[in-house]
XYZ file of C-alpha atoms in Angstrom:
112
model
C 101.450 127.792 60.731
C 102.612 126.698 56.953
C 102.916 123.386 58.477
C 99.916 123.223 60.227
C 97.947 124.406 57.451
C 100.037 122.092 54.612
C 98.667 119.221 57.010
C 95.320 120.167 57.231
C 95.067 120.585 53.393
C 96.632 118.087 52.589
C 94.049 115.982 54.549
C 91.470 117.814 53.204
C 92.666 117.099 49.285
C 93.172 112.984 50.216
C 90.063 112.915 51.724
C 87.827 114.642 49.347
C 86.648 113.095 45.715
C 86.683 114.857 42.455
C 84.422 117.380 42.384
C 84.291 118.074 46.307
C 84.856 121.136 47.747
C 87.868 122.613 50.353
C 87.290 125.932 51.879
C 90.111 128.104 53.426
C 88.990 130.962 55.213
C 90.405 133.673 58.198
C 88.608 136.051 60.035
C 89.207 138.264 63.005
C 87.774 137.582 66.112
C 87.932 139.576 69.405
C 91.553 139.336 70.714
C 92.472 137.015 67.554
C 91.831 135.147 64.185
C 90.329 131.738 63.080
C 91.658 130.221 60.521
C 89.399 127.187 58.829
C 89.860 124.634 56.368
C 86.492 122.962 55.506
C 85.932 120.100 53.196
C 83.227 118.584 51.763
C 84.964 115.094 52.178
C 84.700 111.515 53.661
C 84.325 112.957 57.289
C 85.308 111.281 60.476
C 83.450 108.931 62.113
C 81.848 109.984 65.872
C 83.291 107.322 67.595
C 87.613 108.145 66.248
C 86.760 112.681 66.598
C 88.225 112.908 70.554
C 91.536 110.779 69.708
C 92.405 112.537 66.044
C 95.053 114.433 67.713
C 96.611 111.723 69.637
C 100.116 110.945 68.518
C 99.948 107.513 65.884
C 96.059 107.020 65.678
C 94.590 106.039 62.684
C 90.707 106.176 62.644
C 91.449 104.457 58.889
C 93.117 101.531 60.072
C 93.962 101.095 56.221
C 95.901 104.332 56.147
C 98.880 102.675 57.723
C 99.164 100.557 54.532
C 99.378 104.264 52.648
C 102.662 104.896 54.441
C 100.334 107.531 57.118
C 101.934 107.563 60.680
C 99.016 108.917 62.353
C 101.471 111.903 63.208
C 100.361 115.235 61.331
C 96.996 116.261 63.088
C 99.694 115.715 66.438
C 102.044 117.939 65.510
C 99.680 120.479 64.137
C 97.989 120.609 67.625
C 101.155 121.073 69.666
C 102.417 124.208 66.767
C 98.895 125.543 67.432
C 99.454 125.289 71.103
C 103.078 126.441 71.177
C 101.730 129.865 69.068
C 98.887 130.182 72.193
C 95.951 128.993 70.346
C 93.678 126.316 70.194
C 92.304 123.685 66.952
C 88.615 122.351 66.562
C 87.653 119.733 64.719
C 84.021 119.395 63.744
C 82.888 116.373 61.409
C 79.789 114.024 60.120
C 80.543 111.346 57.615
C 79.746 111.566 54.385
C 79.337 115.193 54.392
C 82.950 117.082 55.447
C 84.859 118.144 57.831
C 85.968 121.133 59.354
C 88.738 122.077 61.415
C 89.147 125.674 63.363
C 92.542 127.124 64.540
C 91.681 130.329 66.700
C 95.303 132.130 67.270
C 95.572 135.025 69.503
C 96.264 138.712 68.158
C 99.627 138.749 70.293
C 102.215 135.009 70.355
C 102.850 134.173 73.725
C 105.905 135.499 75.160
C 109.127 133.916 75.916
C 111.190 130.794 74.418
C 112.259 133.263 70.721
């Protein structure tokens, strides 16, 4: 989850001008816990939100130029998956972003 939540932070801090906001917050749920990391960033446009977790896409087409692989919000799905729990994105440009990891109380069993 360090990695997971470095990315998502990370995004948040590149994304966001001086004097933005970024939010971290947990809180239990039944069965689990949510972790969010809100911004009050650039946001994400409508039309890229369902392929941000696809391995190499770049909504930013100019990010590639910054040395981004389009990699990170991947791999932060499939550690969220691998731990049994699910990430939300949630977006509208101009105003922030925020993404929701909901993680269940007990890991999955097996593979450790």
């Amino acid at each position: 989850m360090v990695q997971v939540l470095g990315n998502l932070v990370g995004n948040a801090l590149r994304y966001t001008p001086a004097g933005g906001t970024i939010e971290l917050a947990a809180y239990p749920t039944a069965g689990g816990v949510v972790l969010q990391v809100r911004d009050t960033g650039s946001g994400i446009d409508p039309e890229d939100l369902p392929y941000i977790f696809e391995r190499f896409y770049r909504g930013d087409k100019a990010r590639h130029e910054n040395g981004e692989s389009g990699l990170g919000l991947a791999i932060a799905k499939s550690l969220v998956e691998a731990h049994g729990g699910t990430i939300q994105v949630e977006s509208t440009p101009g105003e922030g972003t925020t993404f929701r990891i909901t993680l269940p109380a007990e890991p999955p069993s097996g593979g450790g």
